[in-house]
Amino acid sequence: MADLLPTPYELEVPDLSLIPDEPPAAILYQHKVKMRTAVRTLWDHREIIYTLAERDFRAQYKQATLGVMWAVLSPVATLVIFVAVFSRVKQFPTQGIPYALYAFVGIMCWNFFASSLGNGGNSLLSNKALLAKTQFPRECFPLETMLVNALNTVISFIPLALLFVIFGRAPALATVWVPLFMLIEVLFAAGLTLAVSSTIIQMRDLQQVLPIIISLGIFVTPVIWPFSFIPTNFHLFGGTHLAHHWVGGITVNLQVVYGLLNPLGPVIASIRQTMLLGQAPSWAPLIAAVVGACGYLFFGYRIFKRFEVNFADIA
Amino acid sequence: MPTLPDGSIRVEHVWKKFRSDKTVPLFYEQMVRLRRSVGTRGKSGYRWVLKDVNFDVQPGESMALIGVNGSGKTTLLKILSQVTFQSAGSCTVQGRIGALLSVTSGLHPDLSGRENVFLYGAVLGMGRADIRRKFDTIVEFAELTDAIDRQVKFYSMGMQMRLGFSIAAFLEPDVLLVDEVLAVGDANFQQKCLQRIGEIVREGTTLLYVSHDLASVEASCDRAVWLSDSMVRAQGPTAEVVTMYRTAVEQHSALLTTKEGTVEVLKAELRATDGGQLRSECEAEVRLTLKAPEEVMAGFYLGISQGTAFPMFVIDHQTTMPAGEFEVVCKLGYLPLPKGHYSLWTAITGHPRGTKDPYLPWQPLLSFEAFGPDRMDPPEGVMALSPVYVGAQWQIH
């Protein structure tokens, strides 16, 4: 029972002259977070992600007269512009698919990616007040922003369905694979968003550069052009074509290389192949995309965890 | 290492550095950083905001962190709540942490009060079902039953604060960290908050409390740690640490009196009229020898404080101030002070709230010990603002 009694407190006045100028090297703090622990902690806090996403989603439409209707209306408006514009401009070969439909699939995927990166990249800065005062895992902010964007993307399936109706088509049976392709995109976007958001805090220059990169990205990614524009066998190191014999050089499947670097390409291509054409996706680039996306996620998360040590100090 | 019981805090040799406040362009700094990371390690621009901080808190204890602005209190709380990380040392908080570092930062202005209860509750670590269960209690405590569906941006500052505090007050963590959040809000609500904090501590939660309001510190904490210049200057029972802190603040504020008056203080003295010790309830007199350049109408002010510029009481007297050297004697019929360390302040002005500079600006003249009974404790959760001693005879029929 003795330890239940209140301990008498002694007044302690430490000798300040004994405190060195610098801490001994032995006790310096090393911020090491095991990936497994980090993921488990994040999972324990998943409710916070939902709640923050709900906050953003609600706040987005709070004082608008039409409210949540806008979530549906704005993609429909994009769609109208699409049909109007793309039925007049020079079109890329689409294997008989109406170009508006063909491009819309690309734009839908791109919008999710671009808004995740754009908003998610800035999410730590825009949540500065919470970042400096509360303690849950910091990944919640970029991931929460992505969740909101995912929700908006799901809503944009409504105008996509309308497009199918307008052009009198039906999505192929292979559409059931689409969620899987979307998952690859989510992994990729999450990895990049985590890396960018944590880097932006350290180096605000990136905040200015990011929109430029994103607006360039739409042309680098097969959003409005077909993925098949990228050659499958490309001769490196001066390989010459002599009567069907390769002399020297190496042949590279550029689609695979592209998929590793930008998993979004094969993702969009695969969605088009399955949903619009009812074909099987080209596996090689798709597998490359999976590997690439996982790599982005792994290293993105590592970078984030490494940088998080001083978020609250410099945000 | 044996694990600590839930609700304990252990801080061992904690150091924290911030980057120094240089104004060089960030680009330059990045280049320097790059060069350093490539080349040899050199000492660079940073400053220590915490140096070798050590303390332990047992489950169920309540501890206060006191110190002037910028002494590192908030940084320490942030490290404890893992909002930020220490640069060296180790710091363990066992159990669920409830950190109330700011009352309103988690509120979203565009959402309604109701939505914010769920948002902020989740942000502070409460589960959804948990919040739903406590929702009515929270709203009632915040006195916002009528306004709960209004957007928070249309709330007054006080209402926002009440909402924020009420959510946090029903967290039920093992360790509650509170940082100077009661500063806003009206007197009634402050009282309610203190009572609620008392209740939380009684339920067995460990409390770490940061405040500049020493009265509330004394009312709610058993122990105190005094941080000064990023180091722990003293720790121990609240009353003793607070006294040391007050003395230091007083010495500091005496140096801060910048304006010179035209009146010179040659001698100042406070003593018991019978020549003995200064005791509670004794008759005392203040004797000041002053020198003034001209004869004017002036108000004389005397005040007694516990170390700060804010006196517990003030006595004033309007009279003609003679020119040259003269003596002022002020008899106090009854010294209403419990045992403790106090200081005597004075000022001489031309007008009570004059537009002219005072002849003698408000400044401490001397400090003294009063002997007698200890200050009586107020009931729990009640702040005694001024430690005034009133002798009383009780009878219960």
PDB file of N, CA and C in Angstrom, chain A residues 7 9-14 16 19-24 27-29 31 47-48 50-52 54-56 58-59 62-63 129-136 138 202-203 308-310 312-314, chain B residues 13 15-16 18-19 30 43 46 48 61 78 81 83-89 97 101-102 105-106 108 110-111 115 118-119 122-123 127-128 151 153 222-223 231-237 240-241:
ATOM      1  N   THR A   7       3.628  10.612  -2.836  1.00  0.00           N
ATOM      2  CA  THR A   7       5.045  10.779  -2.515  1.00  0.00           C
ATOM      3  C   THR A   7       5.282  12.222  -2.111  1.00  0.00           C
ATOM      4  N   TYR A   9       6.970  15.521  -2.299  1.00  0.00           N
ATOM      5  CA  TYR A   9       7.837  16.073  -3.336  1.00  0.00           C
ATOM      6  C   TYR A   9       8.910  16.931  -2.705  1.00  0.00           C
ATOM      7  N   GLU A  10      10.110  16.735  -3.179  1.00  0.00           N
ATOM      8  CA  GLU A  10      11.211  17.560  -2.697  1.00  0.00           C
ATOM      9  C   GLU A  10      11.422  18.663  -3.719  1.00  0.00           C
ATOM     10  N   LEU A  11      11.828  19.811  -3.222  1.00  0.00           N
ATOM     11  CA  LEU A  11      12.182  20.871  -4.151  1.00  0.00           C
ATOM     12  C   LEU A  11      13.566  20.569  -4.719  1.00  0.00           C
ATOM     13  N   GLU A  12      13.632  20.480  -6.041  1.00  0.00           N
ATOM     14  CA  GLU A  12      14.925  20.220  -6.676  1.00  0.00           C
ATOM     15  C   GLU A  12      15.332  21.434  -7.479  1.00  0.00           C
ATOM     16  N   VAL A  13      16.513  21.892  -7.239  1.00  0.00           N
ATOM     17  CA  VAL A  13      17.034  23.003  -8.028  1.00  0.00           C
ATOM     18  C   VAL A  13      18.298  22.528  -8.722  1.00  0.00           C
ATOM     19  N   PRO A  14      18.189  22.122  -9.994  1.00  0.00           N
ATOM     20  CA  PRO A  14      19.358  21.571 -10.663  1.00  0.00           C
ATOM     21  C   PRO A  14      20.450  22.624 -10.868  1.00  0.00           C
ATOM     22  N   LEU A  16      22.592  24.493 -13.057  1.00  0.00           N
ATOM     23  CA  LEU A  16      22.543  24.760 -14.498  1.00  0.00           C
ATOM     24  C   LEU A  16      23.925  24.735 -15.132  1.00  0.00           C
ATOM     25  N   ILE A  19      24.966  21.660 -17.119  1.00  0.00           N
ATOM     26  CA  ILE A  19      24.361  21.321 -18.407  1.00  0.00           C
ATOM     27  C   ILE A  19      25.310  21.726 -19.531  1.00  0.00           C
ATOM     28  N   PRO A  20      25.695  20.762 -20.383  1.00  0.00           N
ATOM     29  CA  PRO A  20      26.632  21.090 -21.463  1.00  0.00           C
ATOM     30  C   PRO A  20      25.957  21.928 -22.552  1.00  0.00           C
ATOM     31  N   ASP A  21      26.758  22.454 -23.467  1.00  0.00           N
ATOM     32  CA  ASP A  21      26.218  23.265 -24.557  1.00  0.00           C
ATOM     33  C   ASP A  21      25.471  22.427 -25.579  1.00  0.00           C
ATOM     34  N   GLU A  22      25.945  21.213 -25.740  1.00  0.00           N
ATOM     35  CA  GLU A  22      25.355  20.324 -26.732  1.00  0.00           C
ATOM     36  C   GLU A  22      25.046  19.004 -26.044  1.00  0.00           C
ATOM     37  N   PRO A  23      24.025  18.305 -26.489  1.00  0.00           N
ATOM     38  CA  PRO A  23      23.761  17.005 -25.878  1.00  0.00           C
ATOM     39  C   PRO A  23      24.835  16.009 -26.271  1.00  0.00           C
ATOM     40  N   PRO A  24      25.175  15.064 -25.379  1.00  0.00           N
ATOM     41  CA  PRO A  24      26.139  14.032 -25.759  1.00  0.00           C
ATOM     42  C   PRO A  24      25.622  13.246 -26.956  1.00  0.00           C
ATOM     43  N   ILE A  27      22.961  10.256 -26.964  1.00  0.00           N
ATOM     44  CA  ILE A  27      21.509  10.317 -26.766  1.00  0.00           C
ATOM     45  C   ILE A  27      20.802  11.040 -27.894  1.00  0.00           C
ATOM     46  N   LEU A  28      21.488  11.371 -28.965  1.00  0.00           N
ATOM     47  CA  LEU A  28      20.836  12.046 -30.091  1.00  0.00           C
ATOM     48  C   LEU A  28      19.670  11.205 -30.603  1.00  0.00           C
ATOM     49  N   TYR A  29      18.606  11.867 -30.936  1.00  0.00           N
ATOM     50  CA  TYR A  29      17.396  11.156 -31.327  1.00  0.00           C
ATOM     51  C   TYR A  29      17.451  10.732 -32.784  1.00  0.00           C
ATOM     52  N   HIS A  31      15.243   9.241 -35.726  1.00  0.00           N
ATOM     53  CA  HIS A  31      13.848   8.969 -36.074  1.00  0.00           C
ATOM     54  C   HIS A  31      13.792   7.758 -36.991  1.00  0.00           C
ATOM     55  N   GLU A  47     -10.132   5.868 -38.987  1.00  0.00           N
ATOM     56  CA  GLU A  47     -11.348   6.652 -38.793  1.00  0.00           C
ATOM     57  C   GLU A  47     -11.091   8.139 -38.988  1.00  0.00           C
ATOM     58  N   ILE A  48      -9.898   8.576 -38.625  1.00  0.00           N
ATOM     59  CA  ILE A  48      -9.555   9.987 -38.798  1.00  0.00           C
ATOM     60  C   ILE A  48      -9.538  10.344 -40.274  1.00  0.00           C
ATOM     61  N   TYR A  50     -11.335   8.979 -42.623  1.00  0.00           N
ATOM     62  CA  TYR A  50     -12.731   9.117 -43.069  1.00  0.00           C
ATOM     63  C   TYR A  50     -13.304  10.447 -42.607  1.00  0.00           C
ATOM     64  N   THR A  51     -13.044  10.768 -41.336  1.00  0.00           N
ATOM     65  CA  THR A  51     -13.648  11.974 -40.778  1.00  0.00           C
ATOM     66  C   THR A  51     -13.128  13.225 -41.484  1.00  0.00           C
ATOM     67  N   LEU A  52     -11.820  13.273 -41.716  1.00  0.00           N
ATOM     68  CA  LEU A  52     -11.251  14.446 -42.393  1.00  0.00           C
ATOM     69  C   LEU A  52     -11.773  14.538 -43.821  1.00  0.00           C
ATOM     70  N   GLU A  54     -14.614  13.443 -44.854  1.00  0.00           N
ATOM     71  CA  GLU A  54     -15.995  13.896 -44.747  1.00  0.00           C
ATOM     72  C   GLU A  54     -16.040  15.405 -44.543  1.00  0.00           C
ATOM     73  N   ARG A  55     -15.111  15.887 -43.707  1.00  0.00           N
ATOM     74  CA  ARG A  55     -15.024  17.327 -43.456  1.00  0.00           C
ATOM     75  C   ARG A  55     -14.817  18.073 -44.769  1.00  0.00           C
ATOM     76  N   ASP A  56     -13.834  17.636 -45.552  1.00  0.00           N
ATOM     77  CA  ASP A  56     -13.531  18.347 -46.788  1.00  0.00           C
ATOM     78  C   ASP A  56     -14.672  18.253 -47.781  1.00  0.00           C
ATOM     79  N   ARG A  58     -17.875  17.752 -47.185  1.00  0.00           N
ATOM     80  CA  ARG A  58     -19.007  18.580 -46.754  1.00  0.00           C
ATOM     81  C   ARG A  58     -18.715  20.058 -46.940  1.00  0.00           C
ATOM     82  N   ALA A  59     -17.496  20.458 -46.521  1.00  0.00           N
ATOM     83  CA  ALA A  59     -17.152  21.881 -46.569  1.00  0.00           C
ATOM     84  C   ALA A  59     -17.129  22.399 -47.990  1.00  0.00           C
ATOM     85  N   LYS A  62     -20.678  23.375 -48.850  1.00  0.00           N
ATOM     86  CA  LYS A  62     -21.505  23.820 -47.740  1.00  0.00           C
ATOM     87  C   LYS A  62     -22.427  24.979 -48.075  1.00  0.00           C
ATOM     88  N   GLN A  63     -21.868  26.055 -48.617  1.00  0.00           N
ATOM     89  CA  GLN A  63     -22.729  27.223 -48.791  1.00  0.00           C
ATOM     90  C   GLN A  63     -23.228  27.364 -50.219  1.00  0.00           C
ATOM     91  N   ALA A 129      -2.677  24.131 -39.201  1.00  0.00           N
ATOM     92  CA  ALA A 129      -3.164  24.336 -37.842  1.00  0.00           C
ATOM     93  C   ALA A 129      -3.281  23.001 -37.114  1.00  0.00           C
ATOM     94  N   LEU A 130      -3.819  22.006 -37.814  1.00  0.00           N
ATOM     95  CA  LEU A 130      -3.965  20.697 -37.188  1.00  0.00           C
ATOM     96  C   LEU A 130      -2.617  20.004 -37.043  1.00  0.00           C
ATOM     97  N   LEU A 131      -1.789  20.198 -38.057  1.00  0.00           N
ATOM     98  CA  LEU A 131      -0.491  19.535 -38.075  1.00  0.00           C
ATOM     99  C   LEU A 131       0.339  19.907 -36.859  1.00  0.00           C
ATOM    100  N   ALA A 132       0.242  21.177 -36.456  1.00  0.00           N
ATOM    101  CA  ALA A 132       1.084  21.647 -35.359  1.00  0.00           C
ATOM    102  C   ALA A 132       0.461  21.397 -33.996  1.00  0.00           C
ATOM    103  N   LYS A 133      -0.771  20.911 -33.971  1.00  0.00           N
ATOM    104  CA  LYS A 133      -1.430  20.808 -32.677  1.00  0.00           C
ATOM    105  C   LYS A 133      -1.963  19.423 -32.345  1.00  0.00           C
ATOM    106  N   THR A 134      -2.008  18.547 -33.309  1.00  0.00           N
ATOM    107  CA  THR A 134      -2.565  17.234 -32.996  1.00  0.00           C
ATOM    108  C   THR A 134      -1.576  16.155 -33.387  1.00  0.00           C
ATOM    109  N   GLN A 135      -1.848  14.945 -32.950  1.00  0.00           N
ATOM    110  CA  GLN A 135      -0.755  13.989 -32.950  1.00  0.00           C
ATOM    111  C   GLN A 135      -0.927  12.769 -33.853  1.00  0.00           C
ATOM    112  N   PHE A 136      -2.081  12.606 -34.497  1.00  0.00           N
ATOM    113  CA  PHE A 136      -2.286  11.376 -35.276  1.00  0.00           C
ATOM    114  C   PHE A 136      -1.312  11.317 -36.463  1.00  0.00           C
ATOM    115  N   ARG A 138       0.716  11.636 -39.708  1.00  0.00           N
ATOM    116  CA  ARG A 138       0.647  12.724 -40.680  1.00  0.00           C
ATOM    117  C   ARG A 138       0.198  12.266 -42.058  1.00  0.00           C
ATOM    118  N   GLN A 202       9.550  20.922 -46.832  1.00  0.00           N
ATOM    119  CA  GLN A 202      10.965  21.252 -46.679  1.00  0.00           C
ATOM    120  C   GLN A 202      11.399  22.299 -47.707  1.00  0.00           C
ATOM    121  N   MET A 203      10.773  22.223 -48.864  1.00  0.00           N
ATOM    122  CA  MET A 203      11.221  23.057 -49.969  1.00  0.00           C
ATOM    123  C   MET A 203       9.994  23.628 -50.662  1.00  0.00           C
ATOM    124  N   GLU A 308       9.031  13.355 -41.782  1.00  0.00           N
ATOM    125  CA  GLU A 308       7.969  13.793 -40.874  1.00  0.00           C
ATOM    126  C   GLU A 308       8.517  14.316 -39.548  1.00  0.00           C
ATOM    127  N   VAL A 309       9.798  14.042 -39.285  1.00  0.00           N
ATOM    128  CA  VAL A 309      10.345  14.386 -37.984  1.00  0.00           C
ATOM    129  C   VAL A 309      10.248  15.883 -37.681  1.00  0.00           C
ATOM    130  N   ASN A 310      10.318  16.723 -38.689  1.00  0.00           N
ATOM    131  CA  ASN A 310      10.230  18.156 -38.364  1.00  0.00           C
ATOM    132  C   ASN A 310       9.048  18.876 -39.005  1.00  0.00           C
ATOM    133  N   ALA A 312       6.066  19.525 -37.871  1.00  0.00           N
ATOM    134  CA  ALA A 312       5.394  20.484 -36.991  1.00  0.00           C
ATOM    135  C   ALA A 312       6.279  21.697 -36.715  1.00  0.00           C
ATOM    136  N   ASP A 313       7.594  21.532 -36.863  1.00  0.00           N
ATOM    137  CA  ASP A 313       8.494  22.637 -36.544  1.00  0.00           C
ATOM    138  C   ASP A 313       8.557  23.674 -37.655  1.00  0.00           C
ATOM    139  N   ILE A 314       8.464  23.216 -38.909  1.00  0.00           N
ATOM    140  CA  ILE A 314       8.691  24.179 -39.985  1.00  0.00           C
ATOM    141  C   ILE A 314       7.468  24.424 -40.849  1.00  0.00           C
TER     142      ILE A 314
ATOM    143  N   HIS B  13      16.643  13.651 -20.145  1.00  0.00           N
ATOM    144  CA  HIS B  13      17.641  14.393 -20.925  1.00  0.00           C
ATOM    145  C   HIS B  13      17.101  14.819 -22.281  1.00  0.00           C
ATOM    146  N   TRP B  15      16.406  17.189 -25.270  1.00  0.00           N
ATOM    147  CA  TRP B  15      16.948  18.392 -25.912  1.00  0.00           C
ATOM    148  C   TRP B  15      16.152  18.639 -27.169  1.00  0.00           C
ATOM    149  N   LYS B  16      16.002  19.895 -27.516  1.00  0.00           N
ATOM    150  CA  LYS B  16      15.316  20.195 -28.772  1.00  0.00           C
ATOM    151  C   LYS B  16      15.945  21.411 -29.404  1.00  0.00           C
ATOM    152  N   PHE B  18      15.836  24.223 -32.660  1.00  0.00           N
ATOM    153  CA  PHE B  18      15.090  24.818 -33.752  1.00  0.00           C
ATOM    154  C   PHE B  18      16.084  25.495 -34.667  1.00  0.00           C
ATOM    155  N   ARG B  19      15.692  25.672 -35.900  1.00  0.00           N
ATOM    156  CA  ARG B  19      16.630  26.368 -36.763  1.00  0.00           C
ATOM    157  C   ARG B  19      16.631  27.842 -36.382  1.00  0.00           C
ATOM    158  N   GLN B  30      19.988  26.125 -48.065  1.00  0.00           N
ATOM    159  CA  GLN B  30      19.972  24.789 -48.651  1.00  0.00           C
ATOM    160  C   GLN B  30      21.346  24.420 -49.200  1.00  0.00           C
ATOM    161  N   LYS B  43      29.199  23.222 -37.234  1.00  0.00           N
ATOM    162  CA  LYS B  43      28.129  23.756 -36.404  1.00  0.00           C
ATOM    163  C   LYS B  43      27.385  24.773 -37.247  1.00  0.00           C
ATOM    164  N   TYR B  46      21.407  26.971 -35.535  1.00  0.00           N
ATOM    165  CA  TYR B  46      20.261  26.505 -34.785  1.00  0.00           C
ATOM    166  C   TYR B  46      20.398  26.975 -33.354  1.00  0.00           C
ATOM    167  N   TRP B  48      19.039  26.067 -29.198  1.00  0.00           N
ATOM    168  CA  TRP B  48      18.400  25.057 -28.363  1.00  0.00           C
ATOM    169  C   TRP B  48      17.210  25.678 -27.655  1.00  0.00           C
ATOM    170  N   GLU B  61      -0.978  11.944 -11.044  1.00  0.00           N
ATOM    171  CA  GLU B  61      -0.462  13.204 -10.517  1.00  0.00           C
ATOM    172  C   GLU B  61      -0.850  14.360 -11.416  1.00  0.00           C
ATOM    173  N   LYS B  78       4.542  19.591 -26.910  1.00  0.00           N
ATOM    174  CA  LYS B  78       4.437  19.047 -28.263  1.00  0.00           C
ATOM    175  C   LYS B  78       5.269  17.793 -28.408  1.00  0.00           C
ATOM    176  N   SER B  81       3.428  14.983 -26.698  1.00  0.00           N
ATOM    177  CA  SER B  81       2.266  14.478 -27.423  1.00  0.00           C
ATOM    178  C   SER B  81       2.650  13.979 -28.809  1.00  0.00           C
ATOM    179  N   VAL B  83       3.670  15.482 -31.355  1.00  0.00           N
ATOM    180  CA  VAL B  83       3.395  16.355 -32.488  1.00  0.00           C
ATOM    181  C   VAL B  83       4.711  16.666 -33.177  1.00  0.00           C
ATOM    182  N   THR B  84       5.732  16.811 -32.365  1.00  0.00           N
ATOM    183  CA  THR B  84       7.064  16.971 -32.922  1.00  0.00           C
ATOM    184  C   THR B  84       7.994  16.034 -32.148  1.00  0.00           C
ATOM    185  N   PHE B  85       9.241  15.964 -32.563  1.00  0.00           N
ATOM    186  CA  PHE B  85      10.144  15.001 -31.936  1.00  0.00           C
ATOM    187  C   PHE B  85      11.336  15.704 -31.313  1.00  0.00           C
ATOM    188  N   GLN B  86      11.864  15.121 -30.244  1.00  0.00           N
ATOM    189  CA  GLN B  86      13.017  15.713 -29.570  1.00  0.00           C
ATOM    190  C   GLN B  86      14.264  15.547 -30.430  1.00  0.00           C
ATOM    191  N   SER B  87      15.253  16.370 -30.184  1.00  0.00           N
ATOM    192  CA  SER B  87      16.500  16.231 -30.933  1.00  0.00           C
ATOM    193  C   SER B  87      17.433  15.250 -30.250  1.00  0.00           C
ATOM    194  N   ALA B  88      17.299  15.136 -28.926  1.00  0.00           N
ATOM    195  CA  ALA B  88      18.107  14.171 -28.192  1.00  0.00           C
ATOM    196  C   ALA B  88      17.357  13.803 -26.922  1.00  0.00           C
ATOM    197  N   GLY B  89      17.760  12.676 -26.354  1.00  0.00           N
ATOM    198  CA  GLY B  89      17.121  12.247 -25.120  1.00  0.00           C
ATOM    199  C   GLY B  89      15.943  11.351 -25.390  1.00  0.00           C
ATOM    200  N   ILE B  97      -2.910   9.431 -24.905  1.00  0.00           N
ATOM    201  CA  ILE B  97      -2.605  10.833 -24.661  1.00  0.00           C
ATOM    202  C   ILE B  97      -3.744  11.699 -25.176  1.00  0.00           C
ATOM    203  N   LEU B 101      -3.615  21.263 -27.143  1.00  0.00           N
ATOM    204  CA  LEU B 101      -2.585  22.281 -27.352  1.00  0.00           C
ATOM    205  C   LEU B 101      -3.199  23.576 -27.846  1.00  0.00           C
ATOM    206  N   SER B 102      -4.356  23.459 -28.392  1.00  0.00           N
ATOM    207  CA  SER B 102      -5.045  24.663 -28.845  1.00  0.00           C
ATOM    208  C   SER B 102      -6.503  24.288 -28.910  1.00  0.00           C
ATOM    209  N   SER B 105      -8.041  25.104 -33.054  1.00  0.00           N
ATOM    210  CA  SER B 105      -7.368  24.848 -34.320  1.00  0.00           C
ATOM    211  C   SER B 105      -7.979  23.666 -35.064  1.00  0.00           C
ATOM    212  N   GLY B 106      -8.665  22.779 -34.355  1.00  0.00           N
ATOM    213  CA  GLY B 106      -9.232  21.632 -35.043  1.00  0.00           C
ATOM    214  C   GLY B 106     -10.611  21.894 -35.612  1.00  0.00           C
ATOM    215  N   HIS B 108     -13.399  23.361 -38.033  1.00  0.00           N
ATOM    216  CA  HIS B 108     -13.475  23.836 -39.410  1.00  0.00           C
ATOM    217  C   HIS B 108     -14.574  24.886 -39.493  1.00  0.00           C
ATOM    218  N   ASP B 110     -16.342  26.202 -41.786  1.00  0.00           N
ATOM    219  CA  ASP B 110     -17.497  26.057 -42.673  1.00  0.00           C
ATOM    220  C   ASP B 110     -18.500  25.013 -42.191  1.00  0.00           C
ATOM    221  N   LEU B 111     -18.073  24.194 -41.243  1.00  0.00           N
ATOM    222  CA  LEU B 111     -18.977  23.131 -40.798  1.00  0.00           C
ATOM    223  C   LEU B 111     -19.796  23.587 -39.600  1.00  0.00           C
ATOM    224  N   GLU B 115     -21.244  18.970 -36.716  1.00  0.00           N
ATOM    225  CA  GLU B 115     -20.238  18.270 -37.528  1.00  0.00           C
ATOM    226  C   GLU B 115     -18.855  18.412 -36.911  1.00  0.00           C
ATOM    227  N   PHE B 118     -17.911  15.956 -34.108  1.00  0.00           N
ATOM    228  CA  PHE B 118     -17.427  14.660 -34.600  1.00  0.00           C
ATOM    229  C   PHE B 118     -16.022  14.784 -35.184  1.00  0.00           C
ATOM    230  N   LEU B 119     -15.811  15.884 -35.913  1.00  0.00           N
ATOM    231  CA  LEU B 119     -14.501  16.079 -36.519  1.00  0.00           C
ATOM    232  C   LEU B 119     -13.414  16.221 -35.456  1.00  0.00           C
ATOM    233  N   ALA B 122     -12.742  13.160 -33.337  1.00  0.00           N
ATOM    234  CA  ALA B 122     -11.940  12.137 -34.020  1.00  0.00           C
ATOM    235  C   ALA B 122     -10.482  12.558 -34.081  1.00  0.00           C
ATOM    236  N   VAL B 123     -10.271  13.847 -34.360  1.00  0.00           N
ATOM    237  CA  VAL B 123      -8.912  14.361 -34.458  1.00  0.00           C
ATOM    238  C   VAL B 123      -8.181  14.204 -33.126  1.00  0.00           C
ATOM    239  N   GLY B 127     -13.313   7.756 -30.643  1.00  0.00           N
ATOM    240  CA  GLY B 127     -14.017   6.983 -31.657  1.00  0.00           C
ATOM    241  C   GLY B 127     -15.381   7.585 -31.931  1.00  0.00           C
ATOM    242  N   ARG B 128     -15.936   7.245 -33.103  1.00  0.00           N
ATOM    243  CA  ARG B 128     -17.214   7.805 -33.510  1.00  0.00           C
ATOM    244  C   ARG B 128     -18.342   7.436 -32.544  1.00  0.00           C
ATOM    245  N   GLN B 151     -23.153  27.221 -38.492  1.00  0.00           N
ATOM    246  CA  GLN B 151     -21.763  27.077 -38.938  1.00  0.00           C
ATOM    247  C   GLN B 151     -20.830  27.741 -37.934  1.00  0.00           C
ATOM    248  N   LYS B 153     -18.158  29.324 -38.231  1.00  0.00           N
ATOM    249  CA  LYS B 153     -17.607  30.654 -38.523  1.00  0.00           C
ATOM    250  C   LYS B 153     -18.528  31.775 -38.053  1.00  0.00           C
ATOM    251  N   ASP B 222      -0.358  19.562  -8.078  1.00  0.00           N
ATOM    252  CA  ASP B 222       0.412  19.226  -6.887  1.00  0.00           C
ATOM    253  C   ASP B 222       1.856  19.659  -7.046  1.00  0.00           C
ATOM    254  N   ARG B 223       2.362  19.498  -8.269  1.00  0.00           N
ATOM    255  CA  ARG B 223       3.773  19.758  -8.494  1.00  0.00           C
ATOM    256  C   ARG B 223       3.938  20.729  -9.637  1.00  0.00           C
ATOM    257  N   MET B 231      15.891  25.655 -19.834  1.00  0.00           N
ATOM    258  CA  MET B 231      16.353  24.671 -18.861  1.00  0.00           C
ATOM    259  C   MET B 231      15.395  24.598 -17.679  1.00  0.00           C
ATOM    260  N   VAL B 232      15.454  23.478 -16.969  1.00  0.00           N
ATOM    261  CA  VAL B 232      14.640  23.354 -15.764  1.00  0.00           C
ATOM    262  C   VAL B 232      15.359  24.095 -14.646  1.00  0.00           C
ATOM    263  N   ARG B 233      14.716  25.121 -14.133  1.00  0.00           N
ATOM    264  CA  ARG B 233      15.342  25.865 -13.052  1.00  0.00           C
ATOM    265  C   ARG B 233      15.028  25.250 -11.702  1.00  0.00           C
ATOM    266  N   ALA B 234      13.800  24.751 -11.563  1.00  0.00           N
ATOM    267  CA  ALA B 234      13.425  24.138 -10.293  1.00  0.00           C
ATOM    268  C   ALA B 234      12.226  23.255 -10.519  1.00  0.00           C
ATOM    269  N   GLN B 235      12.096  22.229  -9.710  1.00  0.00           N
ATOM    270  CA  GLN B 235      10.863  21.449  -9.720  1.00  0.00           C
ATOM    271  C   GLN B 235      10.588  20.947  -8.311  1.00  0.00           C
ATOM    272  N   GLY B 236       9.303  20.779  -8.024  1.00  0.00           N
ATOM    273  CA  GLY B 236       8.930  20.369  -6.681  1.00  0.00           C
ATOM    274  C   GLY B 236       7.510  20.782  -6.377  1.00  0.00           C
ATOM    275  N   PRO B 237       7.173  20.927  -5.090  1.00  0.00           N
ATOM    276  CA  PRO B 237       5.816  21.292  -4.729  1.00  0.00           C
ATOM    277  C   PRO B 237       5.424  22.629  -5.365  1.00  0.00           C
ATOM    278  N   GLU B 240       6.198  26.111  -3.603  1.00  0.00           N
ATOM    279  CA  GLU B 240       7.596  26.539  -3.514  1.00  0.00           C
ATOM    280  C   GLU B 240       8.142  26.968  -4.862  1.00  0.00           C
ATOM    281  N   VAL B 241       7.821  26.186  -5.888  1.00  0.00           N
ATOM    282  CA  VAL B 241       8.325  26.521  -7.216  1.00  0.00           C
ATOM    283  C   VAL B 241       7.720  27.829  -7.695  1.00  0.00           C
TER     284      VAL B 241
END
